[in-house]
Amino acid sequence: MDPNTSGLAQRLADSGQSHLLQFWEELSPKEQADLTQDLEGMDFLEINGFFKNAMETSGSSKQEKIDARMEPVPREVLGSVTRDRDSLKDWELVGLHCVSQSKVAALLLAGGQGTRLGVSYPKGMYDVGLPSHKTLFQIQAERILKLQQLAEQKHKTKCHIPWYIMTSGRTMESTKEFFSRHNYFGLDKNNVIFFQQGMLPAMDYSGKIILEGKGKLSMAPDGNGGLYRALGSQGILEDMERRGIEFIHVYCVDNILVKVADPAFVGFCVEKGADCGAKVVEKTNPTEAVGVVCKVDGLYQVVEYSEITLATAEERSGDGRLMFNAGNVANHFFSFSFLRDIVQKYEPKLQHHVAQKKIPYVDAQGQLVKPDKPNGIKMEKFVFDIFQFAKTFVVYEVLREDEFSPLKNADTQDGKDTPTTARHALMSLHHRWVLNAGGHFIDENGRRVPAIPSLKDGTDLPIKCEVSPLVSYGGEGLEELVNGQEFQPTLMIDEHGVHELVKNGV
C-alpha cells in the first residue's frame, strides 16, 4: 500500500514525523507492510501531546526536591504484621471468606524480559536454582491453587481466584506458550487470562520518533502504569465484572516471596473499607534506592529516593525508625469500583514519567548507531500514580524476610537481587517454617544445627530446605509432617511427602 495514497504520509507530515518513511523505497514489500501496520495503529497527535506534557513536567519537577511537602503515613491508616499481631488472624479470616466467594482476583505484572538476568525470555520463566527447579510462574500458580484449597476447606464451597497476567508485546507469545506447555500448572485455564500492556515509541529530545531499523520503530512498553489503559482497551474490566470480582491484588512477577492474593492483606483492606492499599516493607537503610509511600501536599504517592535530600531520607521518629520508612514493593490492593473509576475517569489525567535512555538508532545514511550517552526518552506511567485518587487509602507493613526478595540482576559476587539472594531468601523462610512447626535440622555428624532466625545480610548460607506451595501457603499445616523430627538438609516437602535429598545424589 502506498503511504501517499492511503493518507498515512499526510498524517505523518501533519504530526512532524515524516522522517519515519525516509527509507521507504529501500524496504522489501514485507518490511513495507510491517511498517505500515505499525504506523496505522498509532495516534501521532496523541503521542506528540504525551511528549510535550512529559517534557514540561520533567523539566519543572526534576530540579526541585519535595522534602518540605512530604509527611509520613499516619498510624491510623497503617496495618502491620508486627505491631497488629492481635488482628492478623481476623484479617486473614475476612480475606479467606472473600476468596471463598470467588470475589478476589490476582493481577500479575509480567511485562519484563530477563535482560538484566542475561536471558531473553520472560522473567517468570526463570529458574533460580531451587532444589525443585520451579520457575517463578510455577511457584505463584501453586500458591493460588493452595489458597483456593484453604478457602474451600474452611467454607465448604468451591471457589476460584482468577489470575490476570499482563504481558508486553515482547513477552506475550512465549508466556502463553509456557503456560500451555505446563498445563497451567494445575489451574483451570479459563481462570488464567492474558492481556497485553501498550507500547509507546522512543523519541529524541526534539520529539521525533526514533527508528531502530530502516523500517522499524524503536518501541518500549508504556510502564507498569500502562495497566490501567490496558484494562479498559482489552476488555479485562468487563471480564472482572462478569465474574463478580470485587477485590484485586496487583503484584510484580520478580518477587519470589510474594503471597499471591494474600488473605491477610485483602482482609485488612476490606475491614478498613479501603479502595486502594499498598503493601510495604520497612526501609531501614536511608540510602536504599527504594521509593517510599507517603503523603505529598496531602495526597498519597510514592516518592523515589532521588526526589528527596539525604537529610530527609535520614530523619528518624521517636522510636528510632526512619520517618519515611514505608518501602514500596509494587504490591497493591484495589477495589473493583476504584479500578473502574481509574480506567474511566482518571487514567487520561496521569502524566507520563520520562526515562532518559541510550537508544540505538539509524542515521540518515541508514547505519545503526549505538550511542554512548542518552539521546532520547522513553515515556512510562507507574502503577502507583493513581494512589492520589483513592478516597480511603491504607498501608500494610510486612516483614521483608518473609515477603520481599526481588529478582533483578544476574549472579555476581556480593550481588543484590540475584538468583542466589532470591533462592536463599525462600529457603531461609522455609527453614523458619519447619522450625516453627517443631522440626529440627542436624548436620552430617548428627548434631542439631542452631536455629538462625533469618538471613541477616545474605552472608549466612541458609539451610537447604524447600516447602512446596501445594503443601503450605504461608507456613501452616506443617506440624503433622515435621513436629519432633530431625532432618538433614537438603529437605524437600512436597505433595508426595517429606524427602531428604542426599548430597551428590538426587
Coordinates of C-alpha atoms in Angstrom, one line a residue, residues 1-486:
M1 CA 0.0 0.0 0.0
D2 CA 1.4 3.4 -1.0
P3 CA 1.6 5.7 2.1
N4 CA 0.9 8.7 -0.2
T5 CA -2.4 7.5 -1.4
S6 CA -3.5 5.9 1.9
G7 CA -3.3 9.2 3.7
L8 CA -0.5 7.8 6.0
A9 CA 2.2 10.1 4.6
Q10 CA -0.2 13.1 5.2
R11 CA -0.9 12.1 8.8
L12 CA 2.9 11.8 9.4
A13 CA 3.5 15.2 7.8
D14 CA 0.8 16.8 9.9
S15 CA 2.4 15.5 13.1
G16 CA 6.1 16.2 12.2
Q17 CA 7.0 12.5 11.8
S18 CA 7.6 12.3 8.0
H19 CA 11.2 11.0 8.6
L20 CA 9.7 7.6 9.5
L21 CA 9.3 7.0 5.8
Q22 CA 12.7 8.2 4.7
F23 CA 13.9 4.6 3.8
W24 CA 10.6 3.5 2.3
E25 CA 12.0 2.8 -1.2
E26 CA 14.7 0.6 0.3
L27 CA 12.3 -1.7 2.1
S28 CA 11.1 -5.1 0.9
P29 CA 7.3 -5.4 0.4
K30 CA 7.1 -7.3 3.7
E31 CA 9.0 -4.7 5.5
Q32 CA 6.8 -2.0 4.0
A33 CA 3.7 -3.9 5.1
D34 CA 5.0 -4.3 8.6
L35 CA 6.0 -0.7 8.9
T36 CA 2.6 0.4 7.5
Q37 CA 0.8 -1.8 10.1
D38 CA 2.9 -0.3 13.0
L39 CA 2.2 3.2 11.8
E40 CA -1.5 2.7 11.1
G41 CA -2.1 1.7 14.7
M42 CA -0.6 4.9 16.1
D43 CA -2.2 8.2 17.1
F44 CA 0.7 10.5 16.3
L45 CA -1.1 13.7 17.6
E46 CA -1.8 11.9 20.9
I47 CA 1.9 10.7 21.1
N48 CA 3.1 14.3 20.4
G49 CA 0.9 15.5 23.2
F50 CA 2.3 12.9 25.6
F51 CA 5.8 14.0 24.7
K52 CA 5.1 17.7 25.2
N53 CA 3.4 17.2 28.6
A54 CA 6.1 14.7 29.7
M55 CA 9.0 17.0 28.9
E56 CA 7.3 20.0 30.5
T57 CA 6.6 18.1 33.7
S58 CA 10.0 16.5 33.9
G59 CA 11.6 19.9 33.2
S60 CA 9.8 21.7 36.0
S61 CA 9.9 18.9 38.7
K62 CA 13.4 17.5 38.4
Q63 CA 15.2 20.4 40.0
E64 CA 13.0 20.8 43.0
K65 CA 13.3 18.4 45.9
I66 CA 9.9 17.8 47.5
D67 CA 11.0 17.3 51.2
A68 CA 9.0 20.2 52.6
R69 CA 5.8 19.0 51.1
M70 CA 6.1 15.4 52.5
E71 CA 4.5 13.8 55.6
P72 CA 4.8 10.1 56.6
V73 CA 2.0 7.6 56.6
P74 CA -0.3 8.3 59.6
R75 CA -0.6 5.4 62.1
E76 CA -4.4 5.2 61.7
V77 CA -4.1 4.0 58.0
L78 CA -1.3 1.6 58.8
G79 CA -1.7 -2.1 59.5
S80 CA 1.4 -4.0 60.5
V81 CA 2.2 -7.7 60.8
T82 CA 4.4 -6.9 63.8
R83 CA 2.5 -4.1 65.5
D84 CA -1.0 -5.5 65.0
R85 CA -0.4 -9.2 65.8
D86 CA -3.8 -9.4 67.6
S87 CA -5.7 -8.5 64.4
L88 CA -3.8 -10.7 62.0
K89 CA -6.0 -13.8 62.4
D90 CA -9.2 -11.8 62.0
W91 CA -7.9 -10.1 58.8
E92 CA -6.9 -13.4 57.4
L93 CA -10.4 -14.9 58.1
V94 CA -12.1 -11.9 56.3
G95 CA -9.8 -12.3 53.3
L96 CA -10.3 -16.1 53.2
H97 CA -14.1 -15.5 53.2
C98 CA -13.8 -13.1 50.3
V99 CA -11.6 -15.7 48.4
S100 CA -14.2 -18.5 49.2
Q101 CA -16.9 -16.3 47.4
S102 CA -14.7 -16.0 44.3
K103 CA -14.6 -12.2 44.8
V104 CA -10.8 -11.9 44.8
A105 CA -8.5 -11.9 41.7
A106 CA -4.8 -11.8 41.3
L107 CA -3.2 -9.5 38.7
L108 CA 0.3 -10.2 37.7
L109 CA 2.6 -7.5 36.1
A110 CA 4.8 -9.7 33.9
G111 CA 5.8 -7.5 31.0
G112 CA 9.5 -7.6 31.8
Q113 CA 12.1 -9.7 30.0
G114 CA 15.0 -11.1 31.9
T115 CA 17.5 -8.9 30.1
R116 CA 19.4 -7.9 33.3
L117 CA 19.5 -11.6 34.3
G118 CA 21.2 -12.3 31.0
V119 CA 18.3 -14.2 29.4
S120 CA 15.9 -13.2 26.6
Y121 CA 12.8 -14.8 27.9
P122 CA 10.2 -13.5 30.3
K123 CA 11.3 -13.3 33.9
G124 CA 8.5 -15.5 35.2
M125 CA 10.1 -18.4 33.3
Y126 CA 13.3 -18.1 35.3
D127 CA 14.5 -20.9 37.5
V128 CA 16.6 -19.6 40.4
G129 CA 18.1 -23.0 41.2
L130 CA 15.8 -24.3 44.0
P131 CA 16.0 -28.0 44.7
S132 CA 12.7 -28.4 42.8
H133 CA 13.8 -26.1 39.9
K134 CA 10.4 -24.5 39.9
T135 CA 10.1 -21.2 38.0
L136 CA 8.6 -18.0 39.4
F137 CA 5.4 -18.6 37.4
Q138 CA 5.0 -22.1 38.8
I139 CA 5.6 -21.0 42.4
Q140 CA 2.9 -18.3 42.1
A141 CA 0.4 -20.6 40.3
E142 CA 0.8 -23.2 43.1
R143 CA 0.3 -20.5 45.8
I144 CA -3.0 -19.7 44.1
L145 CA -4.0 -23.4 44.0
K146 CA -3.2 -23.8 47.7
L147 CA -5.1 -20.6 48.7
Q148 CA -8.2 -21.8 46.8
Q149 CA -8.0 -25.1 48.6
L150 CA -7.6 -23.4 52.0
A151 CA -10.7 -21.3 51.4
E152 CA -12.7 -24.2 50.1
Q153 CA -11.8 -26.3 53.2
K154 CA -12.7 -23.5 55.6
H155 CA -16.0 -22.6 53.9
K156 CA -17.0 -25.9 52.3
T157 CA -17.6 -24.3 48.9
K158 CA -15.9 -24.4 45.5
C159 CA -14.1 -21.2 44.6
H160 CA -11.7 -19.6 42.1
I161 CA -9.0 -16.9 42.1
P162 CA -8.9 -15.7 38.5
W163 CA -5.3 -14.8 37.5
Y164 CA -4.9 -11.9 35.1
I165 CA -1.4 -11.8 33.6
M166 CA -0.3 -8.6 31.9
T167 CA 2.5 -9.2 29.4
S168 CA 4.1 -6.9 26.9
G169 CA 4.3 -7.3 23.2
R170 CA 7.7 -8.9 23.7
T171 CA 6.6 -11.5 26.3
M172 CA 3.0 -12.4 25.3
E173 CA 3.6 -15.3 23.0
S174 CA 6.3 -17.0 25.0
T175 CA 4.4 -16.6 28.2
K176 CA 1.2 -18.1 26.8
E177 CA 3.1 -21.0 25.2
F178 CA 4.9 -21.7 28.5
F179 CA 1.6 -21.9 30.5
S180 CA 0.1 -24.1 27.8
R181 CA 3.1 -26.4 27.8
H182 CA 2.9 -26.8 31.6
N183 CA -0.9 -27.3 31.6
Y184 CA -1.4 -24.0 33.5
F185 CA 0.4 -25.6 36.5
G186 CA -2.8 -27.3 37.5
L187 CA -5.0 -24.2 37.4
D188 CA -8.2 -24.1 35.2
K189 CA -7.1 -22.4 32.0
N190 CA -10.4 -20.5 31.9
N191 CA -9.2 -18.7 35.0
V192 CA -5.9 -17.6 33.6
I193 CA -6.4 -14.6 31.5
F194 CA -3.5 -13.0 29.5
F195 CA -3.6 -9.4 28.2
Q196 CA -1.0 -7.0 26.9
Q197 CA 0.2 -3.6 28.0
G198 CA 0.6 -0.9 25.4
M199 CA 3.8 0.1 23.7
L200 CA 5.0 3.7 23.1
P201 CA 7.7 4.8 20.7
A202 CA 11.0 6.1 22.0
M203 CA 11.6 9.7 20.9
D204 CA 14.6 12.0 20.6
Y205 CA 14.8 15.3 22.5
S206 CA 13.1 17.2 19.7
G207 CA 10.0 14.9 19.8
K208 CA 10.9 12.8 16.7
I209 CA 10.1 9.1 16.9
I210 CA 13.3 7.1 16.7
L211 CA 13.9 4.4 14.0
E212 CA 15.9 1.4 15.3
G213 CA 16.0 0.0 11.7
K214 CA 15.2 1.4 8.3
G215 CA 11.6 0.1 8.6
K216 CA 11.4 -0.5 12.4
L217 CA 10.3 1.9 15.1
S218 CA 12.0 1.9 18.5
M219 CA 9.2 0.8 20.8
A220 CA 9.0 0.2 24.6
P221 CA 6.3 -0.9 27.0
D222 CA 4.5 2.1 28.5
G223 CA 5.4 1.3 32.1
N224 CA 3.5 -0.9 34.6
G225 CA 1.1 2.0 34.9
G226 CA 0.0 1.1 31.3
L227 CA -2.0 -1.4 33.2
Y228 CA -5.0 1.0 33.5
R229 CA -5.3 1.7 29.9
A230 CA -4.9 -2.0 29.0
L231 CA -7.6 -3.0 31.5
G232 CA -10.1 -0.8 29.5
S233 CA -8.9 -1.4 26.0
Q234 CA -8.5 -5.2 26.3
G235 CA -11.9 -5.9 28.0
I236 CA -10.4 -7.0 31.3
L237 CA -12.6 -4.8 33.4
E238 CA -15.7 -6.3 31.7
D239 CA -14.3 -9.8 32.4
M240 CA -13.9 -9.0 36.1
E241 CA -17.4 -7.6 36.3
R242 CA -18.9 -10.6 34.6
R243 CA -17.1 -12.9 37.2
G244 CA -18.3 -10.8 40.1
I245 CA -14.7 -9.8 41.2
E246 CA -14.7 -7.2 43.9
F247 CA -11.1 -7.1 45.1
I248 CA -7.9 -7.2 43.1
H249 CA -4.3 -8.0 44.3
V250 CA -1.8 -6.5 41.9
Y251 CA 1.9 -7.5 42.1
C252 CA 5.2 -7.8 40.2
V253 CA 6.5 -11.1 38.8
D254 CA 10.0 -10.8 40.2
N255 CA 9.3 -11.2 43.9
I256 CA 9.9 -14.9 44.8
L257 CA 8.3 -14.5 48.2
V258 CA 5.1 -12.9 47.0
K259 CA 1.9 -14.1 48.8
V260 CA -0.4 -14.1 45.9
A261 CA -3.9 -12.8 46.8
D262 CA -2.6 -12.6 50.4
P263 CA -5.8 -13.2 52.5
A264 CA -4.5 -11.1 55.5
F265 CA -3.7 -8.1 53.2
V266 CA -7.0 -8.4 51.4
G267 CA -8.9 -8.8 54.7
F268 CA -7.1 -5.8 56.2
C269 CA -8.1 -3.6 53.2
V270 CA -11.7 -4.9 53.2
E271 CA -12.0 -4.3 57.0
K272 CA -10.8 -0.7 56.6
G273 CA -13.2 -0.1 53.7
A274 CA -10.2 0.8 51.5
D275 CA -10.5 1.3 47.8
C276 CA -6.7 1.2 47.5
G277 CA -3.9 -0.3 49.6
A278 CA -0.2 -0.6 49.4
K279 CA 1.9 -3.4 50.9
V280 CA 5.2 -2.1 52.1
V281 CA 8.4 -3.3 53.9
E282 CA 10.2 -1.2 56.4
K283 CA 13.1 0.7 54.9
T284 CA 15.9 0.5 57.4
N285 CA 18.8 2.0 55.4
P286 CA 18.3 5.7 54.5
T287 CA 20.2 5.3 51.2
E288 CA 18.4 2.2 50.0
A289 CA 17.2 3.1 46.5
V290 CA 13.6 2.2 47.1
G291 CA 10.6 4.5 46.7
V292 CA 8.6 5.3 49.9
V293 CA 4.8 5.6 50.3
C294 CA 4.0 8.9 51.9
K295 CA 1.7 12.0 51.6
V296 CA 2.8 14.9 49.4
D297 CA 0.6 18.0 49.6
G298 CA -2.0 15.8 51.4
L299 CA -2.2 13.2 48.7
Y300 CA -0.7 9.7 48.8
Q301 CA 2.1 8.9 46.4
V302 CA 5.4 7.0 46.1
V303 CA 8.4 9.3 46.3
E304 CA 11.6 8.0 44.7
Y305 CA 14.9 8.1 46.6
S306 CA 16.3 10.5 44.0
E307 CA 13.5 13.1 44.7
I308 CA 14.5 13.8 48.3
T309 CA 17.6 15.1 50.1
L310 CA 19.8 12.8 52.2
A311 CA 18.7 14.8 55.3
T312 CA 15.1 13.8 54.8
A313 CA 16.0 10.2 54.0
E314 CA 17.9 10.0 57.3
E315 CA 15.2 11.6 59.5
R316 CA 14.1 9.3 62.4
S317 CA 11.0 9.4 64.6
G318 CA 10.9 9.0 68.4
D319 CA 11.1 5.1 68.2
G320 CA 14.3 5.2 66.2
R321 CA 12.6 4.1 63.0
L322 CA 13.2 6.1 59.8
M323 CA 10.5 8.8 59.5
F324 CA 9.9 7.8 55.8
N325 CA 10.2 4.1 56.1
A326 CA 7.3 2.6 54.1
G327 CA 9.3 1.0 51.3
N328 CA 7.2 0.4 48.2
V329 CA 7.4 -3.1 46.8
A330 CA 4.9 -2.9 43.9
N331 CA 2.3 -4.9 45.8
H332 CA -1.2 -3.4 45.8
F333 CA -4.9 -3.9 46.6
F334 CA -7.7 -2.3 44.6
S335 CA -11.4 -2.5 44.9
F336 CA -13.1 -3.2 41.6
S337 CA -15.1 0.0 41.7
F338 CA -11.9 2.1 42.3
L339 CA -10.2 0.4 39.4
R340 CA -13.2 1.1 37.2
D341 CA -13.1 4.8 38.1
I342 CA -9.4 4.9 37.4
V343 CA -9.8 3.4 33.9
Q344 CA -12.9 5.5 33.0
K345 CA -12.1 8.9 34.7
Y346 CA -8.5 9.3 35.9
E347 CA -6.2 7.4 33.6
P348 CA -6.2 10.0 30.9
K349 CA -5.1 12.6 33.6
L350 CA -2.0 10.6 34.5
Q351 CA 1.3 12.2 33.4
H352 CA 4.0 10.1 31.8
H353 CA 7.3 9.9 33.6
V354 CA 10.4 10.4 31.4
A355 CA 13.3 8.0 31.4
Q356 CA 16.4 9.2 29.6
K357 CA 18.0 6.3 27.7
K358 CA 20.7 5.4 25.3
I359 CA 18.6 4.3 22.3
P360 CA 20.2 2.7 19.3
Y361 CA 19.0 4.4 16.0
V362 CA 19.7 4.5 12.3
D363 CA 21.3 7.7 11.0
A364 CA 20.5 9.5 7.7
Q365 CA 22.7 7.0 5.8
G366 CA 20.8 4.1 7.3
Q367 CA 23.7 3.0 9.5
L368 CA 22.9 1.7 13.0
V369 CA 24.4 3.9 15.8
K370 CA 24.7 2.8 19.4
P371 CA 25.0 6.0 21.4
D372 CA 27.3 6.1 24.5
K373 CA 25.2 8.8 26.3
P374 CA 21.4 9.3 26.5
N375 CA 20.0 10.5 23.2
G376 CA 16.3 10.3 23.8
I377 CA 13.4 9.4 26.1
K378 CA 11.1 6.5 26.9
M379 CA 7.7 7.5 28.4
E380 CA 6.0 5.4 31.1
K381 CA 3.3 5.5 33.7
F382 CA 3.6 3.8 37.1
V383 CA 1.1 1.6 38.9
F384 CA 1.3 3.8 42.0
D385 CA 0.5 7.1 40.1
I386 CA -3.2 6.5 41.0
F387 CA -2.9 6.5 44.8
Q388 CA -3.7 10.2 44.8
F389 CA -7.3 9.4 43.6
A390 CA -8.2 7.0 46.4
K391 CA -10.9 8.0 48.9
T392 CA -9.7 5.5 51.5
F393 CA -6.1 4.6 51.2
V394 CA -4.3 2.2 53.6
V395 CA -0.8 0.8 54.0
Y396 CA 0.1 -2.7 55.2
E397 CA 3.6 -3.3 56.5
V398 CA 5.1 -6.8 56.3
L399 CA 8.5 -8.3 57.1
R400 CA 10.9 -8.1 54.3
E401 CA 12.5 -11.5 55.1
D402 CA 9.0 -13.1 54.9
E403 CA 7.6 -11.4 51.8
F404 CA 10.1 -9.5 49.6
S405 CA 13.1 -10.7 47.6
P406 CA 13.1 -9.4 44.1
L407 CA 14.9 -11.0 41.2
K408 CA 16.5 -8.3 39.0
N409 CA 20.2 -8.9 38.3
A410 CA 22.4 -11.8 37.2
D411 CA 24.6 -13.5 39.8
T412 CA 27.8 -11.7 40.8
Q413 CA 29.9 -11.7 43.9
D414 CA 28.0 -9.9 46.6
G415 CA 25.3 -9.0 44.1
K416 CA 21.9 -7.6 45.1
D417 CA 18.6 -9.0 44.0
T418 CA 20.1 -12.0 42.2
P419 CA 19.0 -15.6 41.7
T420 CA 21.2 -16.6 44.6
T421 CA 19.7 -14.0 47.0
A422 CA 16.2 -15.0 45.9
R423 CA 16.9 -18.7 46.4
H424 CA 18.4 -18.1 49.8
A425 CA 15.5 -15.9 50.9
L426 CA 13.0 -18.6 50.0
M427 CA 15.0 -21.5 51.6
S428 CA 15.6 -19.3 54.7
L429 CA 11.8 -18.7 55.0
H430 CA 11.0 -22.4 54.6
H431 CA 13.7 -23.3 57.2
R432 CA 11.9 -21.0 59.7
W433 CA 8.5 -22.6 58.8
V434 CA 9.9 -26.0 59.7
L435 CA 11.4 -24.8 63.0
N436 CA 8.2 -23.1 63.9
A437 CA 6.3 -26.3 63.2
G438 CA 8.6 -28.2 65.7
G439 CA 11.1 -29.7 63.3
H440 CA 14.9 -29.7 63.8
F441 CA 17.9 -29.8 61.5
I442 CA 21.0 -31.8 62.1
D443 CA 24.4 -31.7 60.4
E444 CA 26.3 -34.7 59.0
N445 CA 27.5 -35.6 62.5
G446 CA 24.0 -35.8 63.9
R447 CA 24.4 -32.5 65.8
R448 CA 21.5 -30.1 65.9
V449 CA 22.1 -27.0 63.8
P450 CA 21.5 -23.8 65.8
A451 CA 18.3 -22.1 64.7
I452 CA 19.3 -18.9 62.9
P453 CA 16.2 -16.8 63.0
S454 CA 16.6 -15.2 59.5
L455 CA 19.1 -14.3 56.8
K456 CA 20.7 -11.2 58.3
D457 CA 22.8 -9.9 55.5
G458 CA 22.9 -12.7 53.0
T459 CA 26.3 -13.9 54.1
D460 CA 25.0 -16.8 56.2
L461 CA 24.2 -19.7 53.9
P462 CA 20.7 -20.9 54.6
I463 CA 19.9 -24.5 55.4
K464 CA 18.7 -26.1 52.1
C465 CA 15.0 -26.6 52.7
E466 CA 12.1 -26.1 50.3
V467 CA 8.4 -26.5 51.0
S468 CA 6.1 -26.8 48.0
P469 CA 3.3 -24.2 48.0
L470 CA 0.9 -27.1 47.3
V471 CA 1.7 -28.2 50.9
S472 CA 1.8 -24.8 52.7
Y473 CA 0.8 -21.3 51.6
G474 CA 2.3 -19.4 54.5
G475 CA 3.8 -22.0 56.9
E476 CA 0.5 -23.5 58.0
G477 CA -0.2 -27.2 58.2
L478 CA 3.4 -28.5 58.7
E479 CA 3.2 -29.7 62.3
E480 CA 1.9 -33.2 61.4
L481 CA 4.8 -33.6 58.9
V482 CA 7.8 -32.3 60.9
N483 CA 7.0 -31.9 64.6
G484 CA 9.6 -33.5 66.8
Q485 CA 11.6 -34.9 63.9
E486 CA 15.2 -34.3 62.9

